[in-house]
Tab-separated table of C-alpha atoms and ligand atoms in Angstrom:
chain	number	residue	atom	x	y	z
A	134	MET	CA	-0.158	0.131	0.308
A	135	ILE	CA	0.865	3.649	-0.518
A	136	THR	CA	1.077	5.886	1.799
A	137	ARG	CA	1.215	9.201	0.469
A	138	LYS	CA	0.103	10.224	-2.713
A	139	SER	CA	0.221	13.707	-2.559
A	140	ALA	CA	3.065	14.397	-4.022
A	141	PRO	CA	2.184	14.162	-7.626
A	142	TRP	CA	0.013	17.196	-7.775
A	143	GLN	CA	2.693	18.790	-5.732
A	144	LEU	CA	4.772	19.492	-8.972
A	145	PRO	CA	5.072	23.173	-9.540
A	146	ILE	CA	2.895	23.338	-12.642
A	147	GLU	CA	5.018	23.782	-15.743
A	148	ALA	CA	5.164	26.783	-17.864
A	149	ALA	CA	2.441	27.111	-19.790
A	150	THR	CA	3.122	26.450	-23.305
A	151	PRO	CA	4.423	29.145	-25.869
A	152	GLU	CA	2.207	32.097	-27.366
A	153	HIS	CA	3.961	30.969	-30.904
A	154	LEU	CA	2.279	27.620	-30.047
A	155	PHE	CA	-1.172	28.655	-30.101
A	156	PHE	CA	-3.512	29.542	-32.400
A	157	ASN	CA	-7.347	29.717	-32.910
A	158	ARG	CA	-8.522	27.589	-34.793
A	159	ARG	CA	-11.971	29.378	-35.716
A	160	LYS	CA	-10.484	32.464	-37.322
A	161	ILE	CA	-8.120	29.830	-39.948
A	162	ILE	CA	-11.528	27.817	-40.657
A	163	LYS	CA	-12.546	31.522	-40.900
A	164	ALA	CA	-10.573	32.719	-42.267
A	165	ALA	CA	-9.462	29.921	-45.004
A	166	GLY	CA	-13.410	29.279	-45.600
A	167	VAL	CA	-12.792	25.809	-44.492
A	168	LEU	CA	-15.516	24.190	-43.128
A	169	GLY	CA	-15.349	20.749	-41.406
A	170	VAL	CA	-11.872	20.174	-39.440
A	171	GLY	CA	-11.239	17.197	-41.687
A	172	ALA	CA	-10.668	19.413	-44.068
A	173	LEU	CA	-8.456	21.311	-41.743
A	174	ALA	CA	-6.116	18.649	-39.750
A	175	GLY	CA	-6.003	16.732	-43.305
A	176	CYS	CA	-8.050	13.617	-41.622
A	177	ASN	CA	-7.717	11.495	-44.296
A	178	PRO	CA	-6.831	8.481	-42.749
A	179	SER	CA	-4.364	8.143	-45.613
A	180	SER	CA	-2.595	11.131	-44.837
A	181	GLY	CA	0.648	12.153	-43.170
A	182	GLU	CA	-0.517	13.649	-40.415
A	183	ALA	CA	-3.431	10.809	-39.042
A	184	GLN	CA	-0.764	7.869	-39.822
A	185	THR	CA	1.055	9.703	-37.366
A	186	ALA	CA	-1.553	9.518	-35.459
A	187	SER	CA	-2.489	6.082	-35.134
A	188	GLY	CA	0.056	4.808	-37.367
A	189	GLY	CA	-2.017	2.456	-38.541
A	190	ALA	CA	-2.531	0.684	-36.342
A	191	TYR	CA	-6.429	2.002	-35.336
A	192	PRO	CA	-9.579	3.574	-36.815
A	193	ALA	CA	-8.995	7.070	-37.894
A	194	PRO	CA	-11.676	9.854	-38.189
A	195	GLU	CA	-12.622	9.408	-41.983
A	196	ALA	CA	-12.020	12.594	-44.572
A	197	ASP	CA	-14.969	14.686	-45.433
A	198	LEU	CA	-17.094	14.639	-42.019
A	199	ASP	CA	-18.223	18.270	-42.227
A	200	PHE	CA	-17.874	19.181	-37.364
A	201	SER	CA	-19.065	23.344	-38.232
A	202	GLU	CA	-22.739	22.121	-36.601
A	203	SER	CA	-21.658	20.852	-33.404
A	204	ALA	CA	-23.900	22.194	-30.295
A	205	TYR	CA	-21.241	20.790	-28.524
A	206	THR	CA	-19.148	23.815	-28.650
A	207	VAL	CA	-17.138	26.172	-25.329
A	208	ASN	CA	-16.990	29.548	-27.537
A	209	ASP	CA	-13.476	30.022	-26.290
A	210	ASP	CA	-9.924	29.883	-27.938
A	211	LEU	CA	-8.574	26.288	-28.983
A	212	THR	CA	-5.494	24.095	-27.420
A	213	SER	CA	-2.835	24.186	-30.108
A	214	TYR	CA	-2.519	20.910	-31.499
A	215	ASP	CA	1.333	21.389	-29.571
A	216	ALA	CA	-0.399	22.153	-26.277
A	217	VAL	CA	-3.007	19.405	-26.394
A	218	THR	CA	-0.935	16.706	-26.667
A	219	GLY	CA	2.606	17.749	-25.847
A	220	TYR	CA	1.077	18.689	-22.218
A	221	ASN	CA	-0.658	15.591	-20.903
A	222	ASN	CA	-1.589	14.078	-17.171
A	223	PHE	CA	-0.880	9.845	-18.183
A	224	TYR	CA	0.392	8.848	-14.860
A	225	GLU	CA	1.665	5.597	-15.886
A	226	PHE	CA	4.150	6.868	-18.789
A	227	GLY	CA	5.115	9.243	-15.393
A	228	THR	CA	4.576	12.465	-13.592
A	229	GLY	CA	5.873	15.132	-15.732
A	230	LYS	CA	3.573	16.989	-17.931
A	231	ASP	CA	5.826	15.689	-21.316
A	232	ASP	CA	6.468	12.515	-19.363
A	233	PRO	CA	3.087	11.190	-21.495
A	234	ALA	CA	4.552	13.017	-25.401
A	235	ARG	CA	8.082	11.352	-24.747
A	236	TYR	CA	6.955	7.998	-23.542
A	237	ALA	CA	3.752	6.947	-24.699
A	238	ASP	CA	4.711	5.689	-28.153
A	239	GLU	CA	5.987	2.686	-25.547
A	240	MET	CA	2.294	1.470	-25.474
A	241	THR	CA	1.086	-0.667	-28.108
A	242	VAL	CA	-1.826	-0.010	-29.215
A	243	THR	CA	-2.960	-2.608	-32.106
A	244	ASP	CA	-6.152	-4.689	-32.120
A	245	TRP	CA	-7.268	-3.003	-29.283
A	246	LYS	CA	-9.866	-5.534	-26.974
A	247	VAL	CA	-12.397	-3.799	-24.561
A	248	THR	CA	-13.805	-6.188	-21.914
A	249	VAL	CA	-17.224	-5.711	-20.947
A	250	ASP	CA	-18.175	-7.660	-18.498
A	251	GLY	CA	-20.961	-7.404	-14.753
A	252	ARG	CA	-24.294	-6.568	-14.945
A	253	ALA	CA	-25.019	-5.841	-19.127
A	254	ASN	CA	-26.586	-8.961	-21.467
A	255	ASN	CA	-23.501	-7.917	-24.063
A	256	THR	CA	-20.755	-8.776	-23.249
A	257	GLY	CA	-16.935	-10.000	-23.642
A	258	GLU	CA	-14.740	-8.945	-25.243
A	259	PHE	CA	-15.228	-6.434	-28.341
A	260	ALA	CA	-12.956	-4.789	-30.695
A	261	LEU	CA	-12.402	-1.327	-31.236
A	262	THR	CA	-14.923	-1.150	-33.831
A	263	ASP	CA	-17.859	-3.253	-32.166
A	264	LEU	CA	-18.064	0.064	-29.513
A	265	VAL	CA	-17.806	2.974	-31.031
A	266	ASP	CA	-19.792	4.124	-34.510
A	267	TYR	CA	-16.995	5.557	-37.097
A	268	GLY	CA	-19.391	6.537	-39.203
A	269	ALA	CA	-21.054	8.575	-36.694
A	270	LEU	CA	-18.389	10.437	-35.407
A	271	GLU	CA	-18.886	13.937	-34.338
A	272	GLU	CA	-17.092	16.367	-33.102
A	273	ARG	CA	-17.089	18.270	-29.516
A	274	VAL	CA	-15.144	21.475	-28.212
A	275	TYR	CA	-15.245	20.258	-25.038
A	276	ARG	CA	-12.990	22.570	-21.816
A	277	LEU	CA	-10.958	19.914	-19.786
A	278	ARG	CA	-10.162	21.496	-16.763
A	279	CYS	CA	-8.029	19.550	-14.503
A	280	VAL	CA	-8.468	19.543	-10.695
A	281	GLU	CA	-4.451	21.061	-10.977
A	282	ALA	CA	-6.572	24.648	-11.497
A	283	TRP	CA	-6.079	24.481	-14.847
A	284	SER	CA	-7.886	24.385	-18.272
A	285	MET	CA	-7.626	23.879	-21.985
A	286	VAL	CA	-10.409	23.742	-24.456
A	287	VAL	CA	-10.237	20.576	-26.940
A	288	PRO	CA	-12.332	19.751	-30.231
A	289	TRP	CA	-12.766	15.673	-29.624
A	290	VAL	CA	-14.568	14.276	-31.708
A	291	GLY	CA	-15.942	10.131	-30.763
A	292	VAL	CA	-19.493	9.337	-29.826
A	293	PRO	CA	-21.775	9.494	-27.072
A	294	LEU	CA	-21.231	7.091	-24.250
A	295	SER	CA	-25.166	6.624	-23.940
A	296	ASP	CA	-24.976	5.307	-28.217
A	297	VAL	CA	-21.946	3.011	-26.560
A	298	ILE	CA	-23.804	1.825	-22.950
A	299	ALA	CA	-26.602	1.636	-25.502
A	300	LYS	CA	-25.161	-1.491	-27.623
A	301	LEU	CA	-23.702	-3.707	-24.362
A	302	GLU	CA	-27.177	-3.465	-22.738
A	303	PRO	CA	-26.656	-2.598	-19.088
A	304	THR	CA	-29.575	-4.197	-16.688
A	305	ASP	CA	-31.014	-2.752	-14.204
A	306	GLU	CA	-28.885	-3.731	-11.945
A	307	ALA	CA	-26.584	-2.039	-13.363
A	308	LYS	CA	-26.437	1.596	-11.022
A	309	TYR	CA	-21.957	2.587	-11.669
A	310	VAL	CA	-20.208	1.600	-15.223
A	311	LYS	CA	-16.829	1.807	-14.074
A	312	PHE	CA	-13.164	1.818	-16.523
A	313	GLU	CA	-10.404	0.379	-16.185
A	314	THR	CA	-7.791	1.297	-18.592
A	315	TYR	CA	-4.791	-0.718	-20.487
A	316	LEU	CA	-2.062	-2.042	-17.819
A	317	ASN	CA	1.235	-3.321	-19.087
A	318	PRO	CA	4.662	-2.400	-17.037
A	319	GLU	CA	7.047	-3.593	-20.388
A	320	GLU	CA	5.384	-0.515	-22.465
A	321	MET	CA	4.350	1.845	-19.528
A	322	ARG	CA	7.862	3.171	-17.116
A	323	GLY	CA	5.288	5.262	-14.829
A	324	VAL	CA	3.275	2.756	-13.055
A	325	ARG	CA	7.025	1.257	-11.987
A	326	ARG	CA	6.188	3.182	-9.310
A	327	ASN	CA	3.190	3.861	-6.475
A	328	VAL	CA	2.227	7.208	-7.405
A	329	LEU	CA	-1.424	5.037	-7.800
A	330	ASP	CA	-3.121	1.283	-7.220
A	331	TRP	CA	-3.168	0.937	-10.692
A	332	PRO	CA	-4.289	-0.500	-12.953
A	333	TYR	CA	-5.600	3.200	-13.167
A	334	VAL	CA	-9.895	3.255	-12.357
A	335	GLU	CA	-12.254	5.267	-12.858
A	336	GLY	CA	-16.466	5.318	-12.913
A	337	LEU	CA	-19.477	7.408	-13.464
A	338	ARG	CA	-23.204	6.346	-11.582
A	339	MET	CA	-25.380	5.704	-14.919
A	340	ASP	CA	-27.233	8.444	-15.453
A	341	GLU	CA	-23.380	10.602	-14.807
A	342	ALA	CA	-22.689	7.930	-18.317
A	343	MET	CA	-26.236	8.481	-20.072
A	344	ASN	CA	-26.005	12.888	-19.535
A	345	GLU	CA	-25.820	13.691	-23.532
A	346	LEU	CA	-22.458	15.465	-22.076
A	347	ALA	CA	-20.412	12.466	-21.649
A	348	PHE	CA	-18.627	11.561	-24.371
A	349	VAL	CA	-15.704	8.752	-25.909
A	350	ALA	CA	-12.898	9.826	-27.840
A	351	VAL	CA	-10.949	8.566	-30.360
A	352	GLY	CA	-9.426	11.099	-31.865
A	353	VAL	CA	-8.434	15.183	-31.068
A	354	TYR	CA	-8.351	18.195	-33.698
A	355	GLY	CA	-10.316	15.854	-36.799
A	356	LYS	CA	-7.815	13.026	-36.102
A	357	ALA	CA	-7.261	9.282	-34.731
A	358	LEU	CA	-6.027	11.024	-30.783
A	359	PRO	CA	-2.347	10.217	-30.127
A	360	LYS	CA	-1.539	7.438	-27.659
A	361	GLN	CA	-0.177	10.469	-24.887
A	362	ASN	CA	-3.678	11.685	-24.856
A	363	GLY	CA	-5.403	7.832	-24.489
A	364	ALA	CA	-5.250	6.334	-27.812
A	365	PRO	CA	-7.355	4.173	-28.838
A	366	VAL	CA	-10.230	4.850	-27.201
A	367	ARG	CA	-11.020	7.186	-23.884
A	368	ILE	CA	-13.916	9.089	-22.039
A	369	VAL	CA	-14.689	12.386	-21.782
A	370	VAL	CA	-16.658	13.287	-19.042
A	371	PRO	CA	-16.515	18.126	-19.354
A	372	TRP	CA	-18.523	18.761	-16.012
A	373	LYS	CA	-15.724	17.064	-13.943
A	374	TYR	CA	-12.089	17.624	-13.316
A	375	GLY	CA	-10.147	16.084	-15.716
A	376	PHE	CA	-9.134	12.676	-14.035
A	377	LYS	CA	-12.548	11.204	-14.158
A	378	SER	CA	-11.759	11.381	-18.122
A	379	ALA	CA	-9.907	7.789	-18.283
A	380	LYS	CA	-7.710	7.106	-21.063
A	381	SER	CA	-6.691	4.525	-23.458
A	382	ILE	CA	-9.936	2.525	-21.910
A	383	ALA	CA	-9.538	-1.753	-21.874
A	384	ARG	CA	-12.358	-3.358	-19.677
A	385	ILE	CA	-15.676	-2.042	-18.410
A	386	SER	CA	-17.862	-3.317	-16.302
A	387	PHE	CA	-21.241	-3.062	-15.168
A	388	ILE	CA	-21.362	-2.999	-11.351
A	389	SER	CA	-23.988	-2.856	-8.715
A	390	ASP	CA	-22.159	-0.607	-5.651
A	391	GLN	CA	-19.870	2.404	-6.601
A	392	PRO	CA	-16.557	1.327	-7.153
A	393	ARG	CA	-13.359	2.621	-5.311
A	394	THR	CA	-11.605	5.127	-7.706
A	395	ALA	CA	-7.250	5.214	-8.695
A	396	TRP	CA	-7.831	8.662	-7.215
A	397	GLN	CA	-10.097	8.164	-4.112
A	398	LYS	CA	-7.950	4.700	-3.094
A	399	ALA	CA	-4.683	7.129	-3.232
A	400	GLN	CA	-6.252	10.338	-1.277
A	401	ALA	CA	-9.874	10.221	-0.022
A	402	ASN	CA	-10.154	13.284	0.931
A	403	GLU	CA	-8.602	14.615	-2.065
A	404	TYR	CA	-10.306	13.410	-4.530
A	405	GLY	CA	-13.649	12.517	-3.884
A	406	PHE	CA	-16.452	9.732	-6.316
A	407	TYR	CA	-18.398	12.926	-7.981
A	408	SER	CA	-14.955	15.386	-8.596
A	409	ASN	CA	-17.921	17.666	-10.041
A	410	VAL	CA	-15.904	21.419	-11.344
A	411	ASN	CA	-16.765	23.973	-8.219
A	412	PRO	CA	-15.473	26.649	-7.487
A	413	THR	CA	-16.971	26.836	-4.082
A	414	VAL	CA	-15.519	24.190	-2.996
A	415	SER	CA	-11.643	23.853	-2.440
A	416	HIS	CA	-9.317	21.208	-2.528
A	417	PRO	CA	-7.670	21.142	0.827
A	418	ARG	CA	-5.078	22.214	-0.681
A	419	TRP	CA	-5.833	24.695	-3.298
A	420	SER	CA	-8.735	26.930	-4.701
A	421	GLN	CA	-10.673	25.708	-7.645
A	422	ALA	CA	-12.364	29.051	-7.931
A	423	SER	CA	-10.124	29.791	-10.964
A	424	GLU	CA	-8.113	27.584	-13.505
A	425	ARG	CA	-4.721	28.630	-14.746
A	426	ILE	CA	-5.551	28.704	-19.458
A	427	ILE	CA	-3.167	26.338	-20.778
A	428	GLY	CA	-1.316	27.685	-24.039
A	429	ALA	CA	-2.363	31.890	-23.660
A	430	GLY	CA	0.691	32.471	-21.992
A	431	PRO	CA	1.566	31.937	-18.415
A	432	PHE	CA	-0.998	35.192	-16.773
A	433	ALA	CA	-3.474	33.867	-17.896
A	434	ARG	CA	-6.387	33.153	-16.456
A	435	ARG	CA	-10.712	32.319	-16.192
A	436	ASP	CA	-12.931	32.081	-13.270
A	437	THR	CA	-14.083	28.306	-12.560
A	438	GLU	CA	-17.121	27.955	-13.879
A	439	MET	CA	-19.563	25.560	-11.516
A	440	PHE	CA	-19.838	21.650	-13.139
A	441	ASN	CA	-17.563	23.744	-16.332
A	442	GLY	CA	-20.141	26.032	-17.483
A	443	TYR	CA	-22.373	22.952	-17.736
A	444	GLU	CA	-24.935	24.123	-14.871
A	445	ASP	CA	-28.502	23.538	-17.496
A	446	GLN	CA	-27.158	20.271	-18.383
A	447	VAL	CA	-25.853	18.161	-15.172
A	448	ALA	CA	-27.297	19.997	-12.571
A	449	HIS	CA	-30.409	18.140	-12.021
A	450	LEU	CA	-28.222	15.101	-12.181
A	451	TYR	CA	-27.312	16.290	-7.587
A	452	GLU	CA	-30.549	17.566	-6.576
A	453	GLY	CA	-30.591	17.046	-2.972
A	454	MET	CA	-26.538	16.183	-2.949
A	455	ASP	CA	-25.129	18.160	-0.301
A	456	LEU	CA	-21.849	18.417	-2.737
A	457	SER	CA	-19.211	19.707	-0.701
A	458	GLU	CA	-19.981	15.855	0.953
A	459	ASN	CA	-20.129	14.570	-2.450
A	460	PHE	CA	-17.089	16.198	-4.314
X	62	MTE	N1	-6.196	7.759	-17.355
X	62	MTE	C1	-5.407	7.508	-17.423
X	62	MTE	N2	-5.144	6.441	-17.787
X	62	MTE	N3	-4.217	7.803	-16.950
X	62	MTE	C2	-4.386	9.053	-15.972
X	62	MTE	O1	-2.853	8.892	-15.497
X	62	MTE	N4	-5.371	10.978	-15.895
X	62	MTE	C3	-6.405	11.973	-16.265
X	62	MTE	C4	-7.112	11.821	-17.164
X	62	MTE	N5	-7.368	10.014	-17.639
X	62	MTE	C5	-4.975	9.482	-16.787
X	62	MTE	C6	-6.000	9.505	-17.233
X	62	MTE	C7	-6.170	13.428	-15.604
X	62	MTE	S1	-5.410	13.312	-14.158
X	62	MTE	C8	-6.460	14.653	-16.683
X	62	MTE	S2	-5.869	16.092	-16.768
X	62	MTE	C9	-7.009	14.325	-18.006
X	62	MTE	O2	-5.984	12.508	-18.526
X	62	MTE	C10	-6.093	15.193	-19.074
X	62	MTE	O3	-6.225	14.436	-20.139
X	62	MTE	P1	-5.345	14.987	-21.411
X	62	MTE	O4	-3.903	15.534	-21.111
X	62	MTE	O5	-5.909	14.551	-22.790
X	62	MTE	O6	-5.408	15.940	-21.741
């Protein structure tokens, strides 16, 4: 057992990504008269960039997707591709923000399988293409608000989590869904240290998982997910702190009791099960009232919003709950 787990979050947050890495894709799209991220990012699987992202190891978003009409967007500058893929938390590869970009390449993602078990009619081992409908990919621009009090605005590509769950047909006894992520000490140098109790485990209440905002991402910026961002498949839960958004998912379990997550096991008084973004409830060691904007210069900050700005869509899930108790 690990006795002291607070060290990782105490690491000094690295200097912001240099200004020149930042660009506003929306402005570029307007200027160029280009409609979709696919066109801008050159996400044709046979194009060079998409190939680099997945190396042909798993499906990439197809060309000619028009993502311009997404109802899910954030009217703020996008964080640059370089910052999104260069400033990461993926502790299996180390606790430094640049460790994932440096070492995640060692992860094998070919022939990816996701095991589904527990209280569902459709269990077993699934190929990625059986879980995710690549013909129905959409782009959603969500802000990822990390518990370390910084945020990024990311154009994710994927499908609603509710669509994936519907295929698996959970039974009425399924009250929670648990996500366990890939673990291979041969390929993941970070797991040789007991920073967390591996494998990384996260979970959602079923009604949270079925909320329209919860997303299964297979890409960013119109390209297949780079390994450091959780290739080939991860979840994105935009109203919760970033650590709920588990990367490189290997197992989905439908269960009756609330799962104990990796971060709860590490430090239950600091990282609760719900972890809803909440500017009024401080982390025991720092305020959550505002956040640093990654990639926008060293002093760029914004006020943190309740549920990360998604109060209308998700507040009803927590009616009657004391959110300072259920943090
Ligand atoms: N998933 C796994 N398997 N391991 C991790 O260490 N870190 C989480 C989350 N998912 C993490 C993970 C945290 S703390 C954050 S903030 C987000 O991933 C970061 O996602 P990004 O690097 O794509 O921005």
